[in-house]
Amino acid sequence: MYTDLNDHLPSPARMASTSRRPPPVATITPHTKPVISVEEWEAKAPLGEVESRSVNVVKAASEHIPLPQKFSGDDTNALSRPSSPALRNKLQPGLVASSSSRPATPNPFGAGSPHTSSRTPAHHVLHPKHPIQTPQQFYDWFALIDRSVAHSQEAHFRAHLSRVAEHLDTCDTLLKRIDEVDSEVEGMLQGWRGVEEGGKSLKDACEQLLEERDNLIYTTEAIGERLEYFQELEQATRMLNHPGESLVLQTDFLYMVERVDICIDYLKAHRHFREAELYLLRFQQCMTRAMTLIKMYFVGSLRALTADISRRMSEREVSATAQTHLLYTRFMTVSGQLAPLLGELERRAAAHPEDLSSLLAECHTAYFTARKSLLVGRLTEEIRGLDPTRTELVELTRTGCSYLKQLCTDEFDLFRAFFNSGEDLLYQYLENLCDYLYDDLRPRILHEPRLTALCEVCTVLQALMVLDVPVADLDEDEDEDELTVEFDKPKKKGLKTLHISHLLQMVLQDAQTRLFFKAQSVIQSEIRYYTPKAEDLAYPEKLVAARKPVSGTEIKEKESVSQLFRFKSLDRQDTWYPTLRKTVWVLSQLHDFVKPAIFDDIAQEAVNLCRQSLVIAADNLRSSNKSSPHDAQLFLVRHLLILKEMTSNLDFTVKDADRKVDLTGVTDTLTSMLGKTTSLLPNALFASLGMPREENLTDVKHGIDHELKRACEDVIASSADPVCKPLQTWLDRVASFKAMPGAQNQPIGSQPWATQEAITSVLTAFQEACHRDLHIYVARLRLYLEDDRTVNVLLKHVQDRIVDEYTEFKMTVMRELGTGLGELGSEEAVRLLLQDVCDNGESAGPSTSS
């Protein structure tokens, strides 16, 4: 019934033409349009009240969709016709608005036709005109009905096919237009590509041309830069060929010299250039010619100035001020013009010593020759005025060396105004000037017999050296190769400051050598071979006299003693033995003026000889009738302590300046000493006396320690033995009695010396000895030993020895006689008694009684 729809679809030819269309040419992708959300739309385009009402009205109207117009009319004829499937589907509810509803069978008569209203349904065009009588009629009628139904059902398909055909024709037309547009666009793109490729080729060609141009410009500039060094030779040669010595004063001269120097350095670094060696040789010749012109101008100016100054100084008497003006001010004035030229010569000579150092040496020689010719006459006249043969040595040294220092300082400053180098030659020149005074001063020093004068000479020389303070060079970080063409600005100096110590060192060494030999002579004559006089051994009278108050007009021995030799006993040198006083004096004179190693040797010798002389003096004092053995022992202890203190000060300075003195353990160390140990005095004993001790003692210190140990033991024994004599006598009797045969059968108490009365008399004699003898010894100790701490250390061990003796006596009495003789005093009571006697001895003051 239905017609096949494939007949109405697009033909294969049409589809093929469509498929043959070239793909769209890739073009530049357009930018994606921005997408806006509903919320953003609502925010950016808000609706007012009127707009909202109109939207609501449209919404309400669109909710009820009316039937299509073709279904809205009253088709009464259709209702009278036999129903067909299409009509039934059209009239079914729910299919009114369906897009798939088909139209009813077309009515041969229109809706408004008069036949519609007048004819009855029996006269319908499909009704049989005659009644059907035969099956064939029925079949014919049925075929007619069937064709009518089929025609009515296929009408909308045909209409749709016609519309589709129209659309296909339109699409074919559009495709043709699109193909035409595509071909046009493709042509445009091909043209654009051609233009782009042509532009790129043109750009590359331009860039290549620019690069070639830049390379040519760079090559031209590089060649020009290198040619400038070679072209500089012509300008330098032309300038050097100008006549006249004033050429060096032209402003362009130093600039030309600098350029020549730069060209020389450049050609040395690029010897592979063509004819570089030839040009290098010519540039070096130009540099030598330029420096020779500077040398000739300097020497000529110097000779003219020297001749003028010599003529003026020889015409008439010239005052000292005028001489200073001629000798220094005139030279300073000329230095402002010559110094830049000499500076260039020095710089070039340092850079090219093989070619130009000889020229600089000639300038130095000419300068020193000119200065020496002007100064020698004045210098000899000044030295002659000092009268070297009659003037006192110290005054001659002070005046002459001060004058030489001022002269050398002036010469040094003047030399710095001209030169920045030649320091060694300058010091040789200054040493030659100093020799005019040293030739007269050295013999006086080498024949000077006085040790004090030699020390003062060393003091003067060292004082002049101490004032030799270097000046910091503030310009040391500046570039030394900087070109300077301004004559009025001073250049920085290569010479820092004058070291006067170099010039005075030779005289100082002569004075120190003479001082050393003279000190050795004094040590041998006045210490080793010293013969004591009677007043030298007048002890303790000297000490008693020293305790008396002195008048305010009394002159002290010497105030200018080295800080090294300042200690407590120094103020009482008049009570010292002469050899000790001479030892301290000689070493104090030498310490600041000789080298440490030499001083150590001579100090060791002096201290050793002084110790020996003190031991001999103590023996002489012991054998004399005027002094007791106790005085000799205290004399030796006193002087050995002073000598030890002095050597300790020397040790502090030379070896260990940070070493501290250990003042602890006095009782233990003295107990160890009194216990007759085989070692020398313990270290802490010397520390308690203010004398530190090294682990590795020298032979000299061993000798002092040994003698001091023996002397201390003798003092302690001589102080304690007289006090303990009653106790010791009684103990000796007990020992003798017990050694007798048959003594074991006889009680000791039966002896007359062992009775209670005898024991009481022994104790009484002991107490009297404590008050009498110990009191004297305490006063004598304080007279000889001025340090209370030292006295207390020795007294404590004296007390310990006495208490030990009393303890032995008490134990013997208790053991041999029992307690029947009465209670003896305790050791603590005896110690309190001894302490009271010692305290009273301190308040009693010194005494010379024995």
mmCIF file of N, CA and C in Angstrom, residues 290-292 294-295 338-352 356-357 359-361 420-421:
data_model
loop_
_atom_site.group_PDB
_atom_site.id
_atom_site.type_symbol
_atom_site.label_atom_id
_atom_site.label_comp_id
_atom_site.label_asym_id
_atom_site.label_seq_id
_atom_site.Cartn_x
_atom_site.Cartn_y
_atom_site.Cartn_z
ATOM 1 N N ALA A 290 113.107 58.655 25.886
ATOM 2 C CA ALA A 290 112.313 59.515 26.767
ATOM 3 C C ALA A 290 112.881 59.525 28.181
ATOM 4 N N MET A 291 113.232 58.338 28.707
ATOM 5 C CA MET A 291 113.792 58.290 30.057
ATOM 6 C C MET A 291 115.172 58.941 30.111
ATOM 7 N N THR A 292 115.923 58.838 29.034
ATOM 8 C CA THR A 292 117.225 59.515 28.980
ATOM 9 C C THR A 292 117.045 61.022 29.019
ATOM 10 N N ILE A 294 114.620 62.564 30.537
ATOM 11 C CA ILE A 294 114.288 62.878 31.937
ATOM 12 C C ILE A 294 115.549 62.892 32.787
ATOM 13 N N LYS A 295 116.397 61.877 32.598
ATOM 14 C CA LYS A 295 117.646 61.820 33.375
ATOM 15 C C LYS A 295 118.530 63.028 33.086
ATOM 16 N N LEU A 338 110.331 68.266 39.361
ATOM 17 C CA LEU A 338 111.100 67.089 38.962
ATOM 18 C C LEU A 338 110.497 65.780 39.458
ATOM 19 N N ALA A 339 109.747 65.830 40.546
ATOM 20 C CA ALA A 339 109.237 64.588 41.132
ATOM 21 C C ALA A 339 108.350 63.797 40.174
ATOM 22 N N PRO A 340 107.412 64.430 39.435
ATOM 23 C CA PRO A 340 106.616 63.612 38.502
ATOM 24 C C PRO A 340 107.457 62.935 37.432
ATOM 25 N N LEU A 341 108.487 63.625 36.949
ATOM 26 C CA LEU A 341 109.348 63.018 35.933
ATOM 27 C C LEU A 341 110.123 61.843 36.514
ATOM 28 N N LEU A 342 110.665 62.036 37.724
ATOM 29 C CA LEU A 342 111.401 60.938 38.361
ATOM 30 C C LEU A 342 110.467 59.779 38.705
ATOM 31 N N GLY A 343 109.229 60.116 39.053
ATOM 32 C CA GLY A 343 108.271 59.043 39.320
ATOM 33 C C GLY A 343 108.019 58.182 38.096
ATOM 34 N N GLU A 344 107.912 58.817 36.942
ATOM 35 C CA GLU A 344 107.757 58.041 35.710
ATOM 36 C C GLU A 344 108.987 57.189 35.436
ATOM 37 N N LEU A 345 110.162 57.755 35.677
ATOM 38 C CA LEU A 345 111.393 56.984 35.471
ATOM 39 C C LEU A 345 111.447 55.789 36.417
ATOM 40 N N GLU A 346 111.040 55.976 37.670
ATOM 41 C CA GLU A 346 111.058 54.868 38.631
ATOM 42 C C GLU A 346 110.066 53.781 38.232
ATOM 43 N N ARG A 347 108.912 54.196 37.796
ATOM 44 C CA ARG A 347 107.924 53.196 37.373
ATOM 45 C C ARG A 347 108.408 52.399 36.169
ATOM 46 N N ARG A 348 108.978 53.087 35.198
ATOM 47 C CA ARG A 348 109.463 52.380 34.012
ATOM 48 C C ARG A 348 110.673 51.511 34.339
ATOM 49 N N ALA A 349 111.526 51.994 35.242
ATOM 50 C CA ALA A 349 112.691 51.186 35.626
ATOM 51 C C ALA A 349 112.265 49.918 36.357
ATOM 52 N N ALA A 350 111.191 50.025 37.139
ATOM 53 C CA ALA A 350 110.690 48.825 37.813
ATOM 54 C C ALA A 350 110.077 47.847 36.820
ATOM 55 N N ALA A 351 109.451 48.378 35.746
ATOM 56 C CA ALA A 351 108.836 47.500 34.747
ATOM 57 C C ALA A 351 109.851 46.953 33.750
ATOM 58 N N HIS A 352 110.887 47.737 33.455
ATOM 59 C CA HIS A 352 111.907 47.320 32.477
ATOM 60 C C HIS A 352 113.296 47.525 33.090
ATOM 61 N N LEU A 356 116.321 50.302 31.883
ATOM 62 C CA LEU A 356 116.200 51.637 32.481
ATOM 63 C C LEU A 356 116.750 51.746 33.894
ATOM 64 N N SER A 357 117.116 50.633 34.527
ATOM 65 C CA SER A 357 117.611 50.724 35.906
ATOM 66 C C SER A 357 118.913 51.519 35.985
ATOM 67 N N LEU A 359 119.693 54.134 34.229
ATOM 68 C CA LEU A 359 119.354 55.560 34.204
ATOM 69 C C LEU A 359 118.907 56.040 35.581
ATOM 70 N N LEU A 360 118.091 55.229 36.268
ATOM 71 C CA LEU A 360 117.653 55.599 37.612
ATOM 72 C C LEU A 360 118.829 55.616 38.581
ATOM 73 N N ALA A 361 119.750 54.663 38.443
ATOM 74 C CA ALA A 361 120.934 54.650 39.309
ATOM 75 C C ALA A 361 121.780 55.905 39.090
ATOM 76 N N ASN A 420 110.746 57.817 44.994
ATOM 77 C CA ASN A 420 109.903 56.845 45.688
ATOM 78 C C ASN A 420 110.627 55.518 45.910
ATOM 79 N N SER A 421 111.860 55.399 45.470
ATOM 80 C CA SER A 421 112.623 54.158 45.590
ATOM 81 C C SER A 421 114.054 54.514 45.981
#
